[in-house]
mmCIF file of C-alpha atoms in Angstrom:
data_model
loop_
_atom_site.group_PDB
_atom_site.id
_atom_site.type_symbol
_atom_site.label_atom_id
_atom_site.label_comp_id
_atom_site.label_asym_id
_atom_site.label_seq_id
_atom_site.Cartn_x
_atom_site.Cartn_y
_atom_site.Cartn_z
ATOM 1 C CA GLU K 1 3.687 -29.255 -18.349
ATOM 2 C CA LEU K 2 1.958 -25.871 -18.026
ATOM 3 C CA ALA K 3 3.216 -24.802 -21.470
ATOM 4 C CA GLU K 4 1.777 -27.946 -23.027
ATOM 5 C CA MET K 5 -1.537 -27.539 -21.209
ATOM 6 C CA LEU K 6 -1.837 -23.909 -22.399
ATOM 7 C CA GLY K 7 -0.575 -24.632 -25.896
ATOM 8 C CA VAL K 8 2.309 -22.138 -25.689
ATOM 9 C CA ASN K 9 6.073 -22.487 -25.600
ATOM 10 C CA ARG K 10 8.060 -22.704 -22.361
ATOM 11 C CA GLY K 11 9.593 -19.242 -22.839
ATOM 12 C CA THR K 12 6.122 -17.685 -22.833
ATOM 13 C CA VAL K 13 5.256 -19.451 -19.577
ATOM 14 C CA ARG K 14 8.559 -18.366 -17.981
ATOM 15 C CA GLU K 15 7.926 -14.744 -18.989
ATOM 16 C CA ALA K 16 4.351 -14.848 -17.652
ATOM 17 C CA LEU K 17 5.611 -16.305 -14.373
ATOM 18 C CA ARG K 18 8.251 -13.534 -14.119
ATOM 19 C CA VAL K 19 5.573 -10.875 -14.643
ATOM 20 C CA LEU K 20 3.289 -12.443 -12.040
ATOM 21 C CA GLU K 21 6.210 -12.675 -9.629
ATOM 22 C CA PHE K 22 7.070 -9.018 -10.266
ATOM 23 C CA MET K 23 3.431 -8.128 -9.575
ATOM 24 C CA ARG K 24 3.744 -10.097 -6.313
ATOM 25 C CA VAL K 25 0.966 -12.478 -7.326
ATOM 26 C CA LEU K 26 3.370 -15.430 -7.321
ATOM 27 C CA LYS K 27 6.339 -16.204 -5.111
ATOM 28 C CA LYS K 28 9.228 -18.481 -6.062
ATOM 29 C CA ARG K 29 10.844 -20.616 -3.387
ATOM 30 C CA ALA K 30 14.173 -22.158 -4.327
ATOM 31 C CA GLY K 31 13.897 -25.905 -4.444
ATOM 32 C CA GLU K 32 10.160 -25.846 -3.664
ATOM 33 C CA GLY K 33 8.445 -24.284 -6.663
ATOM 34 C CA VAL K 34 6.144 -21.375 -7.431
ATOM 35 C CA PHE K 35 3.274 -20.436 -5.114
ATOM 36 C CA VAL K 36 0.470 -17.897 -5.048
ATOM 37 C CA ALA K 37 1.608 -15.059 -2.787
ATOM 38 C CA ASP K 38 -0.149 -14.364 0.459
ATOM 39 C CA PRO K 39 -1.457 -12.146 1.963
ATOM 40 C CA VAL K 40 -3.306 -10.062 -0.624
ATOM 41 C CA PRO K 41 -2.875 -6.721 1.258
ATOM 42 C CA ASN K 42 0.839 -6.712 0.327
ATOM 43 C CA LEU K 43 0.081 -6.657 -3.401
ATOM 44 C CA GLY K 44 0.664 -3.805 -5.827
ATOM 45 C CA ALA K 45 -2.203 -2.156 -7.692
ATOM 46 C CA GLU K 46 -1.973 -4.413 -10.748
ATOM 47 C CA ALA K 47 -1.843 -7.539 -8.609
ATOM 48 C CA LEU K 48 -4.815 -6.335 -6.570
ATOM 49 C CA VAL K 49 -6.757 -5.925 -9.825
ATOM 50 C CA PHE K 50 -5.597 -9.380 -10.932
ATOM 51 C CA HIS K 51 -6.963 -10.925 -7.730
ATOM 52 C CA PHE K 52 -10.177 -8.910 -8.119
ATOM 53 C CA LEU K 53 -10.726 -10.309 -11.612
ATOM 54 C CA VAL K 54 -9.722 -13.879 -10.799
ATOM 55 C CA GLU K 55 -11.753 -14.085 -7.596
ATOM 56 C CA ASP K 56 -14.693 -12.039 -8.933
ATOM 57 C CA GLY K 57 -14.395 -9.425 -6.199
ATOM 58 C CA LEU K 58 -12.339 -8.537 -3.160
ATOM 59 C CA ASP K 59 -12.639 -9.429 0.483
ATOM 60 C CA GLU K 60 -13.866 -6.630 2.761
ATOM 61 C CA ALA K 61 -10.409 -5.562 3.986
ATOM 62 C CA SER K 62 -8.953 -5.424 0.463
ATOM 63 C CA LEU K 63 -11.966 -3.514 -0.825
ATOM 64 C CA ARG K 64 -11.712 -0.959 1.994
ATOM 65 C CA SER K 65 -8.012 -0.627 1.253
ATOM 66 C CA ALA K 66 -8.713 -0.122 -2.461
ATOM 67 C CA PHE K 67 -11.249 2.623 -1.695
ATOM 68 C CA GLU K 68 -8.766 4.300 0.656
ATOM 69 C CA ALA K 69 -6.112 4.255 -2.062
ATOM 70 C CA VAL K 70 -8.460 5.666 -4.702
ATOM 71 C CA THR K 71 -9.608 8.366 -2.271
ATOM 72 C CA CYS K 72 -6.021 9.462 -1.575
ATOM 73 C CA ILE K 73 -5.036 9.327 -5.239
ATOM 74 C CA GLU K 74 -8.079 11.159 -6.561
ATOM 75 C CA ALA K 75 -8.021 13.812 -3.816
ATOM 76 C CA SER K 76 -4.380 14.488 -4.704
ATOM 77 C CA MET K 77 -5.246 14.639 -8.402
ATOM 78 C CA ALA K 78 -8.098 17.076 -7.712
ATOM 79 C CA ARG K 79 -5.737 19.315 -5.727
ATOM 80 C CA LEU K 80 -3.209 19.279 -8.582
ATOM 81 C CA ALA K 81 -5.920 19.797 -11.205
ATOM 82 C CA ALA K 82 -6.981 22.996 -9.445
ATOM 83 C CA LEU K 83 -3.413 24.248 -9.892
ATOM 84 C CA ARG K 84 -2.623 22.859 -13.336
ATOM 85 C CA ALA K 85 -5.823 22.467 -15.360
ATOM 86 C CA GLY K 86 -6.001 24.311 -18.653
ATOM 87 C CA GLU K 87 -9.142 25.810 -20.139
ATOM 88 C CA GLU K 88 -9.650 22.679 -22.257
ATOM 89 C CA ASP K 89 -9.604 20.546 -19.085
ATOM 90 C CA LEU K 90 -12.206 22.750 -17.405
ATOM 91 C CA ALA K 91 -14.370 22.607 -20.538
ATOM 92 C CA ALA K 92 -14.077 18.786 -20.579
ATOM 93 C CA LEU K 93 -15.243 18.561 -16.958
ATOM 94 C CA GLU K 94 -18.220 20.832 -17.671
ATOM 95 C CA SER K 95 -19.100 18.840 -20.785
ATOM 96 C CA LEU K 96 -19.060 15.582 -18.838
ATOM 97 C CA ILE K 97 -21.274 17.087 -16.136
ATOM 98 C CA SER K 98 -23.762 18.224 -18.798
ATOM 99 C CA ARG K 99 -23.813 14.757 -20.317
ATOM 100 C CA MET K 100 -24.321 13.230 -16.864
ATOM 101 C CA GLU K 101 -27.233 15.592 -16.225
ATOM 102 C CA GLU K 102 -28.890 14.314 -19.397
ATOM 103 C CA GLY K 103 -28.461 10.671 -18.350
ATOM 104 C CA ALA K 104 -29.054 10.975 -14.611
ATOM 105 C CA GLY K 105 -32.748 10.118 -14.838
ATOM 106 C CA GLU K 106 -32.440 6.948 -16.887
ATOM 107 C CA GLY K 107 -28.983 5.894 -15.837
ATOM 108 C CA ARG K 108 -27.885 4.720 -19.283
ATOM 109 C CA GLY K 109 -24.200 5.295 -19.685
ATOM 110 C CA PHE K 110 -23.964 7.090 -16.341
ATOM 111 C CA THR K 111 -21.181 4.905 -14.927
ATOM 112 C CA ALA K 112 -19.052 5.361 -18.049
ATOM 113 C CA LEU K 113 -19.470 9.144 -17.752
ATOM 114 C CA ASP K 114 -18.685 8.970 -14.036
ATOM 115 C CA GLU K 115 -15.430 7.166 -14.785
ATOM 116 C CA LYS K 116 -14.611 9.636 -17.562
ATOM 117 C CA PHE K 117 -15.139 12.526 -15.146
ATOM 118 C CA HIS K 118 -12.762 11.049 -12.566
ATOM 119 C CA LEU K 119 -10.162 10.289 -15.222
ATOM 120 C CA ALA K 120 -10.562 13.801 -16.695
ATOM 121 C CA VAL K 121 -9.671 15.183 -13.268
ATOM 122 C CA GLY K 122 -6.626 12.899 -13.399
ATOM 123 C CA ARG K 123 -5.565 14.171 -16.815
ATOM 124 C CA ALA K 124 -6.030 17.754 -15.615
ATOM 125 C CA SER K 125 -3.680 17.032 -12.699
ATOM 126 C CA ARG K 126 -0.825 16.495 -15.161
ATOM 127 C CA SER K 127 0.502 13.753 -12.865
ATOM 128 C CA GLU K 128 1.204 10.761 -15.087
ATOM 129 C CA VAL K 129 1.985 8.433 -12.192
ATOM 130 C CA LEU K 130 -1.169 9.205 -10.185
ATOM 131 C CA TYR K 131 -3.256 9.064 -13.358
ATOM 132 C CA SER K 132 -1.778 5.688 -14.326
ATOM 133 C CA ILE K 133 -2.513 4.209 -10.902
ATOM 134 C CA ASP K 134 -6.049 5.617 -10.999
ATOM 135 C CA ILE K 135 -6.744 4.043 -14.398
ATOM 136 C CA THR K 136 -5.656 0.692 -12.973
ATOM 137 C CA MET K 137 -7.826 1.092 -9.868
ATOM 138 C CA TRP K 138 -10.895 1.961 -11.955
ATOM 139 C CA VAL K 139 -10.976 -1.668 -13.116
ATOM 140 C CA ILE K 140 -12.154 -2.390 -9.557
ATOM 141 C CA MET K 141 -14.104 0.821 -8.952
ATOM 142 C CA ARG K 142 -16.224 0.446 -12.108
ATOM 143 C CA ARG K 143 -18.121 -2.520 -10.689
ATOM 144 C CA TYR K 144 -18.988 -0.705 -7.477
ATOM 145 C CA ALA K 145 -19.871 2.482 -9.342
ATOM 146 C CA GLU K 146 -22.340 0.459 -11.416
ATOM 147 C CA LEU K 147 -23.976 -0.802 -8.219
ATOM 148 C CA LEU K 148 -24.143 2.719 -6.799
ATOM 149 C CA HIS K 149 -25.649 4.174 -9.972
ATOM 150 C CA ARG K 150 -28.606 1.787 -10.062
ATOM 151 C CA GLU K 151 -30.667 4.214 -7.975
ATOM 152 C CA PRO K 152 -31.692 7.598 -9.448
ATOM 153 C CA ALA K 153 -31.104 9.340 -6.099
ATOM 154 C CA CYS K 154 -27.538 7.993 -6.017
ATOM 155 C CA ARG K 155 -26.908 9.192 -9.564
ATOM 156 C CA GLN K 156 -28.157 12.644 -8.589
ATOM 157 C CA TRP K 157 -25.971 12.630 -5.471
ATOM 158 C CA CYS K 158 -22.951 11.667 -7.601
ATOM 159 C CA LEU K 159 -23.697 14.436 -10.079
ATOM 160 C CA GLU K 160 -23.874 17.030 -7.288
ATOM 161 C CA GLY K 161 -20.493 15.843 -6.006
ATOM 162 C CA HIS K 162 -19.010 16.227 -9.475
ATOM 163 C CA ARG K 163 -20.390 19.752 -9.726
ATOM 164 C CA ARG K 164 -18.709 20.696 -6.424
ATOM 165 C CA ILE K 165 -15.408 19.122 -7.483
ATOM 166 C CA ALA K 166 -15.435 20.867 -10.868
ATOM 167 C CA ALA K 167 -16.363 24.205 -9.261
ATOM 168 C CA ALA K 168 -13.439 23.944 -6.830
ATOM 169 C CA ILE K 169 -11.051 23.073 -9.669
ATOM 170 C CA SER K 170 -12.377 25.974 -11.762
ATOM 171 C CA ALA K 171 -11.943 28.302 -8.780
ATOM 172 C CA ARG K 172 -8.312 27.103 -8.527
ATOM 173 C CA ASP K 173 -8.885 26.097 -4.902
ATOM 174 C CA GLY K 174 -6.753 22.977 -4.492
ATOM 175 C CA ASP K 175 -7.626 22.343 -0.857
ATOM 176 C CA LEU K 176 -11.354 22.585 -1.554
ATOM 177 C CA ALA K 177 -11.054 20.383 -4.665
ATOM 178 C CA ALA K 178 -9.238 17.709 -2.647
ATOM 179 C CA ARG K 179 -11.770 17.923 0.185
ATOM 180 C CA GLU K 180 -14.737 17.681 -2.222
ATOM 181 C CA MET K 181 -13.216 14.659 -3.968
ATOM 182 C CA GLU K 182 -12.501 12.983 -0.640
ATOM 183 C CA ASN K 183 -16.051 13.633 0.595
ATOM 184 C CA HIS K 184 -17.433 12.360 -2.710
ATOM 185 C CA LEU K 185 -15.549 9.051 -2.598
ATOM 186 C CA LYS K 186 -16.053 8.461 1.119
ATOM 187 C CA GLY K 187 -19.746 9.148 0.644
ATOM 188 C CA ALA K 188 -19.909 6.632 -2.191
ATOM 189 C CA TYR K 189 -18.247 4.016 0.004
ATOM 190 C CA ARG K 190 -20.734 4.679 2.832
ATOM 191 C CA MET K 191 -23.693 4.470 0.435
ATOM 192 C CA LEU K 192 -22.465 1.156 -0.902
ATOM 193 C CA PHE K 193 -21.334 -0.568 2.276
ATOM 194 C CA ALA K 194 -23.033 1.054 5.266
#
């Protein structure tokens, strides 16, 4: 019935259902059928993003949990970047900061540059798993970053945080880089939801 409604073959529907079950979005019950899984806090990153997109946002507990996850992931990536970043990584961070400085007043393109900065820190960490999770989580974070960046003072605050993070990475101080990233993300959460 679902295959007919969607205009696809049954094999495609079965495969989609398997993927959604693997992501813990759906749950099969023998003899009963397929149900949407509950509760949301037990979902993986991809499933959390799926719920975010389908429901046009997250409930407060899921959003707090998502911010906590991103804070842990990005602080760890910043620590690793301080130890592993090459000269090209440091140059990329500085270039992004310069581009953000140019756009901080008007705000055009600022959120895209903000995301690129965070993902550049991830690439510099040389941790494919953390980086992959962070890319997935930025589907959620992008919306809230856009809200944060509406105000020029918030854009300037964000830029200052990026400067401190990049300086700690350049100084090869992993603990400081992690602390600066954590402060940066926790500060963003407070600015958005306090």
